[in-house]
mmCIF file of C-alpha atoms in Angstrom:
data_model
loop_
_atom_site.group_PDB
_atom_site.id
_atom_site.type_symbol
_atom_site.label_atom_id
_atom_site.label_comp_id
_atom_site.label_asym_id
_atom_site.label_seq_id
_atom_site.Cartn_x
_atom_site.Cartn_y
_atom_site.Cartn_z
ATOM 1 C CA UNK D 1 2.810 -9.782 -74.876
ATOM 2 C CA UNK D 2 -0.134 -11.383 -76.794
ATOM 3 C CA UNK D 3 -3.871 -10.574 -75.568
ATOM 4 C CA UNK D 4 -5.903 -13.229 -74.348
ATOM 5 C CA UNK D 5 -7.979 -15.143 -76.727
ATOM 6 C CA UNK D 6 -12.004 -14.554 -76.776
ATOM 7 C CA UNK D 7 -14.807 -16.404 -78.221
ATOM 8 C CA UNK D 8 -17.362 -15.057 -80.279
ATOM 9 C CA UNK D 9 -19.922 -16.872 -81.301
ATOM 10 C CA UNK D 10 -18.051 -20.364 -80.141
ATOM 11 C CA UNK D 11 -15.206 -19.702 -82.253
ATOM 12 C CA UNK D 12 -11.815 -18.764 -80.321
ATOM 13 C CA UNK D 13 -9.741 -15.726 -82.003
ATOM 14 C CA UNK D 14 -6.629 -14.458 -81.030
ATOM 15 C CA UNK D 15 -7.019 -10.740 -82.729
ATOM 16 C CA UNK D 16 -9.328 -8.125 -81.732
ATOM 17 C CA UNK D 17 -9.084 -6.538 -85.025
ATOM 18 C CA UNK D 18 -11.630 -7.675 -87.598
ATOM 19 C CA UNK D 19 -10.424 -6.723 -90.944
ATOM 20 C CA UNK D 20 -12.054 -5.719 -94.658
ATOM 21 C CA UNK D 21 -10.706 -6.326 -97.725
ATOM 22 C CA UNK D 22 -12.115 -3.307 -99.805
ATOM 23 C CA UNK D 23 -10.396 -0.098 -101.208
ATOM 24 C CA UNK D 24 -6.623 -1.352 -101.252
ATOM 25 C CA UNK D 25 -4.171 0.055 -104.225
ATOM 26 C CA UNK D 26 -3.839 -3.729 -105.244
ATOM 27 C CA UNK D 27 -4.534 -7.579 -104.433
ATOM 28 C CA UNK D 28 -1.064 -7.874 -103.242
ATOM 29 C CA UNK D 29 -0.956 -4.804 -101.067
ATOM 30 C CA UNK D 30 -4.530 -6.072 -99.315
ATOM 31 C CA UNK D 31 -2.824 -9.586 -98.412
ATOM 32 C CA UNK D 32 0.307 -8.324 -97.572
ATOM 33 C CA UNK D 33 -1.987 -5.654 -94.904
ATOM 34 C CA UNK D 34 -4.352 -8.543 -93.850
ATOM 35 C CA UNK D 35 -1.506 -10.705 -92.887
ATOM 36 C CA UNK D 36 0.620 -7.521 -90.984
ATOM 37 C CA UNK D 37 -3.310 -6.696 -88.900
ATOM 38 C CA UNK D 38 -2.767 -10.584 -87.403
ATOM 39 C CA UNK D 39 -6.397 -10.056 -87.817
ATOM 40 C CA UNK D 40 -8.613 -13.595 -87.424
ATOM 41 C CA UNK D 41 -11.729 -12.275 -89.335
ATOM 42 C CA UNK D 42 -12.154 -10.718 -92.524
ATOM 43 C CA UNK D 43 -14.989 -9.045 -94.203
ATOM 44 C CA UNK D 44 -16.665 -10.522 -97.605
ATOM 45 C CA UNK D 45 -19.057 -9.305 -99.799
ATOM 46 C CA UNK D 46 -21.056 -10.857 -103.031
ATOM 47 C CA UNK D 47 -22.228 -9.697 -106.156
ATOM 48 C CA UNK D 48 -23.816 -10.927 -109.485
ATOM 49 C CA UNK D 49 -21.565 -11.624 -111.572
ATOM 50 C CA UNK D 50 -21.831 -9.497 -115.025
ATOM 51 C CA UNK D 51 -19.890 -10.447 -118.432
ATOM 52 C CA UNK D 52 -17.499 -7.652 -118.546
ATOM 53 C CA UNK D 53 -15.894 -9.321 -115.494
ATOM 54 C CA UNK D 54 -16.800 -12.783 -115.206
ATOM 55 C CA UNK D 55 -13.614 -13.989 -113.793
ATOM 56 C CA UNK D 56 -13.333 -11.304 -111.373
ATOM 57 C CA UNK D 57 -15.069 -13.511 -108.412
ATOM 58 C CA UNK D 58 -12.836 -16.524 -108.528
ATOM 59 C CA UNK D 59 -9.965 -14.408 -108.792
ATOM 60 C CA UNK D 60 -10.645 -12.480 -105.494
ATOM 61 C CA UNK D 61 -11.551 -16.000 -103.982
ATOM 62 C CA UNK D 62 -7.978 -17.217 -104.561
ATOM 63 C CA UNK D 63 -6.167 -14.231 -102.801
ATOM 64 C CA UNK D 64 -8.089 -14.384 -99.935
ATOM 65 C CA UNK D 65 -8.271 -18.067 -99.373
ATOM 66 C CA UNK D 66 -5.343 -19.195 -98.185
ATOM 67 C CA UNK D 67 -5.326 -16.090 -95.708
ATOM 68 C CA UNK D 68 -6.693 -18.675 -93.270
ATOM 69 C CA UNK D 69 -8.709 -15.673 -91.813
ATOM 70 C CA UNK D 70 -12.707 -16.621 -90.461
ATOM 71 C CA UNK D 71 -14.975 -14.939 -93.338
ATOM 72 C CA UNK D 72 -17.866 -12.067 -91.816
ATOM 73 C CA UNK D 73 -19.503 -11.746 -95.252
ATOM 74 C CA UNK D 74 -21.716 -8.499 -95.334
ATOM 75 C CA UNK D 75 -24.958 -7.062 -96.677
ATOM 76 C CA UNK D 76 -23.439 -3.912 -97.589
ATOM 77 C CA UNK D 77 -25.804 -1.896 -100.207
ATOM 78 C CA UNK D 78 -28.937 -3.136 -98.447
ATOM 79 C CA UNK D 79 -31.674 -0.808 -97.673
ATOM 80 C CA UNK D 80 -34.570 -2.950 -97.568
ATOM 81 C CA UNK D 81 -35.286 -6.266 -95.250
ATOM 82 C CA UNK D 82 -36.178 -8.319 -98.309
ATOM 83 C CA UNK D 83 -32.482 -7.069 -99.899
ATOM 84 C CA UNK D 84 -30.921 -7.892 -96.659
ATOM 85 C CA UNK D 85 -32.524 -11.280 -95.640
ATOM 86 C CA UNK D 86 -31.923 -12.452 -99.457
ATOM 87 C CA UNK D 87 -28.233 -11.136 -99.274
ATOM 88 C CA UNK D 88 -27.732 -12.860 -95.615
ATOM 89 C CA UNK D 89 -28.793 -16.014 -97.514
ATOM 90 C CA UNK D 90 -26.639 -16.135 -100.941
ATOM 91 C CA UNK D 91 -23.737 -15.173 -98.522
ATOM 92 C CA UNK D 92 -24.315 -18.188 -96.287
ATOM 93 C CA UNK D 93 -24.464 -20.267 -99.694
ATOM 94 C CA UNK D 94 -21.529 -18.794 -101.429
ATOM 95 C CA UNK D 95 -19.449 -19.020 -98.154
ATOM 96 C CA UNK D 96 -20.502 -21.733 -96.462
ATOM 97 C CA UNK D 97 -20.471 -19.798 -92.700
ATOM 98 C CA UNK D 98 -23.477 -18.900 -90.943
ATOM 99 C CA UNK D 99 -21.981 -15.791 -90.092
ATOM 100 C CA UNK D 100 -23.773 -12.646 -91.671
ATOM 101 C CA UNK D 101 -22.581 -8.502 -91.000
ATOM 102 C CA UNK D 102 -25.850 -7.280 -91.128
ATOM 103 C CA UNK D 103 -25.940 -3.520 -92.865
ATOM 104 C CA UNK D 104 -29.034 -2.114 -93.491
ATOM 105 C CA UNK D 105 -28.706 1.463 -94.392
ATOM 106 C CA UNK D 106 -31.324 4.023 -93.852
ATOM 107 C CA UNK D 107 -29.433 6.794 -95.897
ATOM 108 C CA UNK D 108 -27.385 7.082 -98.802
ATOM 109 C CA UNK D 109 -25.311 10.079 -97.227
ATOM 110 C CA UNK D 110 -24.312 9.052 -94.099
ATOM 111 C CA UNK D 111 -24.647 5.077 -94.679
ATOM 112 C CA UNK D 112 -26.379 4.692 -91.087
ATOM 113 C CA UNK D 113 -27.728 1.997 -89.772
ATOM 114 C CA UNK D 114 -31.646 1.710 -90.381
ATOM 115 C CA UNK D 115 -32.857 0.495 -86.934
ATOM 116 C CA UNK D 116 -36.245 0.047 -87.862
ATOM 117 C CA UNK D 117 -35.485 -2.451 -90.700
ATOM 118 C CA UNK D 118 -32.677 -4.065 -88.455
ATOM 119 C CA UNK D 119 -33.974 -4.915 -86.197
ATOM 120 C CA UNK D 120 -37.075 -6.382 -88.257
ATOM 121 C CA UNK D 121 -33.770 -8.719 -90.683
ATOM 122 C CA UNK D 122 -32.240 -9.701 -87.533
ATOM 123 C CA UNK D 123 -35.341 -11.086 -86.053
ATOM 124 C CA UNK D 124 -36.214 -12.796 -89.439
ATOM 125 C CA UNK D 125 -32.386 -14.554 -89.752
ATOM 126 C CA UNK D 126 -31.810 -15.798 -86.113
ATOM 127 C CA UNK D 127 -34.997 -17.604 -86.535
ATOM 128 C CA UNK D 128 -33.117 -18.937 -90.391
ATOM 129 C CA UNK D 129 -29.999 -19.766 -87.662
ATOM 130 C CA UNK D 130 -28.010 -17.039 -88.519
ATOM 131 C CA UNK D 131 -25.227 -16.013 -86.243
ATOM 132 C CA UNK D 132 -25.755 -11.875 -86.424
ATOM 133 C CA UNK D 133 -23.391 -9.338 -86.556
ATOM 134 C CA UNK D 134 -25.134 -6.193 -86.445
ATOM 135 C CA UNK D 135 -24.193 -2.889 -87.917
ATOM 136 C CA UNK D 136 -25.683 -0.514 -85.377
ATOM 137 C CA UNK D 137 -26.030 3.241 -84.028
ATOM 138 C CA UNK D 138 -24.661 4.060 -80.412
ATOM 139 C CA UNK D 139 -28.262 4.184 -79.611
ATOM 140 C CA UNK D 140 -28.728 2.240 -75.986
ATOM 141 C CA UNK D 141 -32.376 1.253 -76.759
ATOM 142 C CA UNK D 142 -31.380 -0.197 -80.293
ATOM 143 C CA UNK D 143 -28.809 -2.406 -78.610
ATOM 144 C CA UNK D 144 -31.062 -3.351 -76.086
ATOM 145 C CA UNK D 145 -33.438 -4.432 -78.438
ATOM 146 C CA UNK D 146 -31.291 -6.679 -80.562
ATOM 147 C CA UNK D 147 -29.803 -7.853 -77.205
ATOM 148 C CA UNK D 148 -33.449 -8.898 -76.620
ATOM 149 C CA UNK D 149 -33.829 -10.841 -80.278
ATOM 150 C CA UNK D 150 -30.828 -12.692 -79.458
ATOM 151 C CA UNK D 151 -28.089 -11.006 -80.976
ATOM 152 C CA UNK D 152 -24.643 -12.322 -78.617
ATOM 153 C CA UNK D 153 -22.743 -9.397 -80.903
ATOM 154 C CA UNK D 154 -23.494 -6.303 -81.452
ATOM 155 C CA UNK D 155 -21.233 -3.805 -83.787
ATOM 156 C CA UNK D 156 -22.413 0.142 -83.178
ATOM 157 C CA UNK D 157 -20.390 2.874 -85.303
ATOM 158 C CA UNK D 158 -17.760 5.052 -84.052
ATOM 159 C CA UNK D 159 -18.404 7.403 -86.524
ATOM 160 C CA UNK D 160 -20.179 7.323 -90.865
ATOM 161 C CA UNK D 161 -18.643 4.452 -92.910
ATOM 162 C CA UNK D 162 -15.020 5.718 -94.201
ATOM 163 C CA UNK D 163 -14.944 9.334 -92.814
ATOM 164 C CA UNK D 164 -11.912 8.604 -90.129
ATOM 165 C CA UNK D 165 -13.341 10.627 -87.653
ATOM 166 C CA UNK D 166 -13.189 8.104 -84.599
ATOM 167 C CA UNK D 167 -15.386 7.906 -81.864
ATOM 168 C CA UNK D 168 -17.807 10.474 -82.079
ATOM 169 C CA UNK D 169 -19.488 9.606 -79.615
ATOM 170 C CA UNK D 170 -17.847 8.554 -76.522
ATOM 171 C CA UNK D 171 -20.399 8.942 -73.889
ATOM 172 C CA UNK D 172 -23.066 7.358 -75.820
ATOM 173 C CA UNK D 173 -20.708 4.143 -76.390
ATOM 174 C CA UNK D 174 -19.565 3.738 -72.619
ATOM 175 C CA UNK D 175 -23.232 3.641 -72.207
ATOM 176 C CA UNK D 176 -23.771 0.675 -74.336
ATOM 177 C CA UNK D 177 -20.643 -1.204 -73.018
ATOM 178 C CA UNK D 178 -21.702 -0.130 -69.614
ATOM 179 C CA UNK D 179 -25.667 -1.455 -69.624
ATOM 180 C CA UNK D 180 -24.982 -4.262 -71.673
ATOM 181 C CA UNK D 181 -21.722 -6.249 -70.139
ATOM 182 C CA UNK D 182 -22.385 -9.699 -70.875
ATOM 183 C CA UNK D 183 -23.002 -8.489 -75.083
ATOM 184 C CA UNK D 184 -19.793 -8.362 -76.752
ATOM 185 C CA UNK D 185 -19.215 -5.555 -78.879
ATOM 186 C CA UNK D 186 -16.905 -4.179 -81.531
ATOM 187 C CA UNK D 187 -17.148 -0.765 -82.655
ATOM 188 C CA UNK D 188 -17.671 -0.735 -86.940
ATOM 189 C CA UNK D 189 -17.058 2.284 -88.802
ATOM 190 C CA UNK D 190 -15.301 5.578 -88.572
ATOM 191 C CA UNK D 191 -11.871 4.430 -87.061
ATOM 192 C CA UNK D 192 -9.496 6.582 -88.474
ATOM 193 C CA UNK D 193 -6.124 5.892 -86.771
ATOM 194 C CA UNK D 194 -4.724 3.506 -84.195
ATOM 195 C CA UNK D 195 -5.214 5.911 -81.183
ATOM 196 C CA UNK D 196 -9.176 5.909 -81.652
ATOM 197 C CA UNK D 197 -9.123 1.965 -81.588
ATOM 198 C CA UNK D 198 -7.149 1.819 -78.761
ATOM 199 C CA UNK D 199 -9.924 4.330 -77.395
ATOM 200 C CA UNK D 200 -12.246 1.599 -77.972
ATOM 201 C CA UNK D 201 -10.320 -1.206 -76.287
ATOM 202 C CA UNK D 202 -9.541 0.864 -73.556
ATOM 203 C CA UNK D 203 -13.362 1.545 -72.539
ATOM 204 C CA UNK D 204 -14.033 -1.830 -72.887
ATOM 205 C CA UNK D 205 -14.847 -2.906 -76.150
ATOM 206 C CA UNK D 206 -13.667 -6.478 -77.129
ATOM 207 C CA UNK D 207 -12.776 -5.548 -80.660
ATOM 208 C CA UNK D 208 -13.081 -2.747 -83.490
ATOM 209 C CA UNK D 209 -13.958 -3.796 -87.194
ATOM 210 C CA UNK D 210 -12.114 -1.255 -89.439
ATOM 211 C CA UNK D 211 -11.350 -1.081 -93.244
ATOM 212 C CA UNK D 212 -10.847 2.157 -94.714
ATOM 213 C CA UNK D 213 -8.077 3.606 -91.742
ATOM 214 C CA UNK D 214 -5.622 0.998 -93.455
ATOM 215 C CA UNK D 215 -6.611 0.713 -97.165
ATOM 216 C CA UNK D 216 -6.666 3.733 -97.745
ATOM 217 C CA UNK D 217 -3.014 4.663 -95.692
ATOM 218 C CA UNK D 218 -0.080 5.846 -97.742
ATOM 219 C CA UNK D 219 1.182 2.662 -96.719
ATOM 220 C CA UNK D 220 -1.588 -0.029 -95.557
ATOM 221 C CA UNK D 221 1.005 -2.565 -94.792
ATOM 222 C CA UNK D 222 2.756 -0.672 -92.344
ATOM 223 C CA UNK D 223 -0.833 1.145 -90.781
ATOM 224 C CA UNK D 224 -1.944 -2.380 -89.942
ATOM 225 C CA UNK D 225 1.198 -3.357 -88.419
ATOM 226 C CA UNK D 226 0.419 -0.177 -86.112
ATOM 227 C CA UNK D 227 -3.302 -1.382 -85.587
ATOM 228 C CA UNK D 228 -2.117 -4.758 -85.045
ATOM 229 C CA UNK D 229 0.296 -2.945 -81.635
ATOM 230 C CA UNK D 230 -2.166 -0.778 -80.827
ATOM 231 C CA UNK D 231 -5.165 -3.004 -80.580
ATOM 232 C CA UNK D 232 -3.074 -5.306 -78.642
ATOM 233 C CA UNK D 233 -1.978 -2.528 -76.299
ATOM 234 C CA UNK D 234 -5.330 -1.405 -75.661
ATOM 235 C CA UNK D 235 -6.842 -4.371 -74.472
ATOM 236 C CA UNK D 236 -4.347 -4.944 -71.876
ATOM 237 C CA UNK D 237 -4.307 -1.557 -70.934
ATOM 238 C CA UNK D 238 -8.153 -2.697 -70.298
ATOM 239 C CA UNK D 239 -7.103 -6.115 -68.548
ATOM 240 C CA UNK D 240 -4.413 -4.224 -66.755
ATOM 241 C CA UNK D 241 -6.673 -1.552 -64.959
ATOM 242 C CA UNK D 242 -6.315 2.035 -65.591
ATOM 243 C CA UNK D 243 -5.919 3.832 -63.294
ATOM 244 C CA UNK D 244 -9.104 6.343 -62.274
ATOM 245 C CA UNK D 245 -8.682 10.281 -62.950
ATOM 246 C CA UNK D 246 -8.195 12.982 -60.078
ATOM 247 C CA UNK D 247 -9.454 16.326 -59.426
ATOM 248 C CA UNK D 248 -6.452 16.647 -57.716
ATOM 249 C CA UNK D 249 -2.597 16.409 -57.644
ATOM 250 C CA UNK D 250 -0.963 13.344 -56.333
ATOM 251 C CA UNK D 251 2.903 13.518 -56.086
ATOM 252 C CA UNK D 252 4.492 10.241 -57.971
ATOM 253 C CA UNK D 253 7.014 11.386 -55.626
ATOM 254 C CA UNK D 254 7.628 10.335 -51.888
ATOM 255 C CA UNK D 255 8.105 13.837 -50.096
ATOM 256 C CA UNK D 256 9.662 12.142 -47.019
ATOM 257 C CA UNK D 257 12.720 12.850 -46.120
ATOM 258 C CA UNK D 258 13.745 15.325 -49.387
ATOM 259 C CA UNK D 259 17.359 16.441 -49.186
ATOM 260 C CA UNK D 260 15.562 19.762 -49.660
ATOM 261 C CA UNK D 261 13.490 20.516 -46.473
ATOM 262 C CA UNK D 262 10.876 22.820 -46.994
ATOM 263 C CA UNK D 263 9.093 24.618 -44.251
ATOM 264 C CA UNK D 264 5.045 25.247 -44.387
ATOM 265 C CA UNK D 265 2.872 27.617 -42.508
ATOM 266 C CA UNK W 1 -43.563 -27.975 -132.688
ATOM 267 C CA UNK W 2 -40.780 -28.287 -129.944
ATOM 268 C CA UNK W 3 -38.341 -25.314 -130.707
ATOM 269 C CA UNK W 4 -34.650 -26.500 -129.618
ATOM 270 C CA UNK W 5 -33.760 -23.189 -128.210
ATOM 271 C CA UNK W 6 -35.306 -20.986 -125.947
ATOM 272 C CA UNK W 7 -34.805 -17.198 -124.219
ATOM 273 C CA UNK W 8 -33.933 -16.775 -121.082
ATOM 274 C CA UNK W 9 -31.830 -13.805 -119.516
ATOM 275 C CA UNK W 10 -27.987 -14.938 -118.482
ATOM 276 C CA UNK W 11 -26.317 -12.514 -116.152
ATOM 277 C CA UNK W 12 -28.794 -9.780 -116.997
ATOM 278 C CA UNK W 13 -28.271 -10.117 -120.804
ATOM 279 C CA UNK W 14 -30.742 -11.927 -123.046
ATOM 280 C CA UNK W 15 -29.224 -15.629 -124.166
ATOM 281 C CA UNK W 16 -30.808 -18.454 -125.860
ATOM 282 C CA UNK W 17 -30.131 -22.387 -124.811
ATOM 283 C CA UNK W 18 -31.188 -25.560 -125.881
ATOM 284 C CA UNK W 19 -34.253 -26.615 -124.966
ATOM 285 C CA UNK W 20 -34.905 -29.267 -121.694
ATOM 286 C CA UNK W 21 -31.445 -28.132 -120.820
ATOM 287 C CA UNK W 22 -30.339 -28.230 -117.074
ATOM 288 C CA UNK W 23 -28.885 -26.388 -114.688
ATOM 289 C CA UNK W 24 -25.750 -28.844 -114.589
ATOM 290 C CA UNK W 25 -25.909 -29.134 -117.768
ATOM 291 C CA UNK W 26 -25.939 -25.471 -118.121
ATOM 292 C CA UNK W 27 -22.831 -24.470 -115.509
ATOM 293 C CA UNK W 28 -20.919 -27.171 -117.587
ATOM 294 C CA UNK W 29 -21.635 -25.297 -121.028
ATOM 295 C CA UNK W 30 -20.687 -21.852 -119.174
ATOM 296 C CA UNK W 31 -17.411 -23.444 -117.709
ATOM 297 C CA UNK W 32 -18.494 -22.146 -114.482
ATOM 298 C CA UNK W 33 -16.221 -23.084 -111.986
ATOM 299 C CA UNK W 34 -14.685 -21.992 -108.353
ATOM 300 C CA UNK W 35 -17.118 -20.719 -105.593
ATOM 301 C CA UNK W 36 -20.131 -18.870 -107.174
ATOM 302 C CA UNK W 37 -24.010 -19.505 -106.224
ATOM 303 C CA UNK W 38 -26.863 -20.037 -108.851
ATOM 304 C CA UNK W 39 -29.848 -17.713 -108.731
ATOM 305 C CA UNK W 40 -32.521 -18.748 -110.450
ATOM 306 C CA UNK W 41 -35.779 -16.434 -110.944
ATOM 307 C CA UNK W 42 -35.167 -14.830 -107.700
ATOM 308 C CA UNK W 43 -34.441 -18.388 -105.704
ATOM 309 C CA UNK W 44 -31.275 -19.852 -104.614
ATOM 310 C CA UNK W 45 -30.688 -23.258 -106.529
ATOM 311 C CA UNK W 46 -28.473 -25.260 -104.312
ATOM 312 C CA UNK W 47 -25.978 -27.268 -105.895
ATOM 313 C CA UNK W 48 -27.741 -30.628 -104.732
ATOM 314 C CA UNK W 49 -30.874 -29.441 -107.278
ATOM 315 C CA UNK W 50 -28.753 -28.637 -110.268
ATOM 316 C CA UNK W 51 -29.162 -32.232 -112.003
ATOM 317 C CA UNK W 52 -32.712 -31.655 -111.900
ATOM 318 C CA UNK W 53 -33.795 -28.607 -112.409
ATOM 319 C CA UNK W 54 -34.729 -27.628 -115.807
ATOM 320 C CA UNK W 55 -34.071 -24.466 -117.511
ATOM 321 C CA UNK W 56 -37.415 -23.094 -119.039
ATOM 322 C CA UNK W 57 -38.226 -20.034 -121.320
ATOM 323 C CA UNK W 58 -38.163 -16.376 -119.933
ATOM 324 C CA UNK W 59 -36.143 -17.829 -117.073
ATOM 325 C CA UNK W 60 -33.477 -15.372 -115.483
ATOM 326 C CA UNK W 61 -30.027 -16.883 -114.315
ATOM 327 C CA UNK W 62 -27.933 -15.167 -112.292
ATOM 328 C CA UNK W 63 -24.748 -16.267 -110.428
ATOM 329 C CA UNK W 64 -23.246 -14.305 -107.651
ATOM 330 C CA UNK W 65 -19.708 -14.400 -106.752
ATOM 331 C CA UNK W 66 -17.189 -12.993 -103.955
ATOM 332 C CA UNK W 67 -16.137 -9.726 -103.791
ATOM 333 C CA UNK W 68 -14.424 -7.440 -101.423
ATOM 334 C CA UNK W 69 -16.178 -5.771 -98.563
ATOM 335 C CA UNK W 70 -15.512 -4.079 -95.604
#
């Protein structure tokens, strides 16, 4: 049983999963795991080109484009507004979406989220019509604040770019999905196996953005196959209620009339 | 004197091109072709410009392409 579909940004998608397209053993491998996620959306990125590998653009272009997958390029390597606004707008040129994943990194070792100089880019490309997808902390305030600029997304990490730890921080992201219900949100970053995406969609979240969990699998095809199940299970888990925890024991068990009678006090 | 080649920088190497050349004229000599977007000097040059904008000296050119990304 399928999910229902969601909207983000006005555009329907069936998948929760959004996908990247970075780190796989090969081109074919990457399509072949794309295409087993079911995934909708797939991260982009840009670069100048150089002459040692001028054809390397166009050929990248042609194995993802008849993916039929929505494109989420990124500012990835960012550290600065300027860098990121500039990036948000060759992207929008080169791929003809509005659509920006907005990174800008405060530190080279742990690749988090600068919320200073996010918040400052996001501010300066919803006013260029940019529809943001921000690369955040967990941090409740920071949400609130893009919230506040107009962000309708908002993408906080689970754990550092590419470590696989999963959510680190559980309490802090029930806390987000919690005060902000109406935002939707996808955790980016540190998903390191199905189970801690289906964490995710089973507190609430309406998707997970993950790249590194099945590139870098001994066998991405068959990982994103799994991520594909488990993604789906987790949201109806969430759509199906689960049910609350107990302090104490409750028998799944009718004890009326047991063929056993056992005599209290 | 009107020198019929000039120096700009091409991808972050120094090139030289004919003089009054431009920027069409320019992506044709290059055989660029696909999805790529012209930087020039810092600026995006939207395709709709190419015809006429004109490629001067000390110019940089640089064309961005897609890539992978997570």
């Amino acid at each position: 049983m399928q999910a229902s579909p969601w909207n983000v940004y006005g555009q329907t998608l069936s998948s929760r999963l959004f996908i990247g397209t970075a780190l796989y053993p090969s081109p074919k491998i990457m399509r072949a795991a794309i295409k087993a996620s079911r995934a909708d959306v797939i991260t982009v990125s840009l670069r100048r080109q150089t002459s040692v590998d001028a054809e390397g653009g166009e050929q990248f272009w042609q194995m993802i484009e008849d993916l039929n997958c929505h494109l989420l390029p990124n500012t990835a390597g960012c550290y600065s507004v300027k860098e990121a606004v500039k990036t948000a707008h060759m992207a929008r040129e080169l791929f003809d979406t509005d659509w920006i994943k907005l990174e800008v990194l405060g530190d080279s070792y742990n690749l988090q989220p600068d919320p200073f100089a996010l918040l400052e880019a996001t501010k300066v490309l919803i006013a260029d019509g940019f529809k943001v997808f921000p690369y955040c902390t967990d941090d409740l305030v920071l949400c609130q604040r893009l919230v506040d600029l107009g962000c309708q997304v908002l993408m906080p990490w689970g754990a550092p770019i590419g470590t696989g730890q999963g959510l680190l921080n559980p309490f802090a992201l029930k806390t987000v999905r919690q005060q902000l219900p109406d935002i939707t949100l996808l955790v980016d970053a540190g998903i390191g196996k199905p189970s801690d995406a289906v964490q995710a969609l089973e507190m609430g979240y309406d998707g997970v953005l993950l790249n590194t969990a099945i590139a870098e699998a001994l066998e991405p095809e068959l990982m994103a196959y799994a991520f594909a199940d488990a993604i789906n299970s987790g949201r109806l888990a969430y759509e199906a209620g689960i049910m609350p925890k107990r302090e104490n024991a409750k028998p799944s068990t009718p004890l009326l009339d047991q063929p056993i009678w056992h005599q209290h006090g | 004197m009107i020198s019929e080649s000039i120096a700009i920088v091409f991808n972050g190497v120094e090139s030289t091109v004919a003089n009054a050349l431009t920027l069409a004229r320019f992506i044709e000599e290059k055989k660029l072709s696909g999805r790529f977007v012209v930087i020039k000097n810092d600026e995006i040059r939207p395709k709709s410009s190419w015809s006429e904008d004109v490629i001067h000296s000390g110019d940089r050119i640089d064309i961005v392409t897609p890539i992978s990304g997570g």
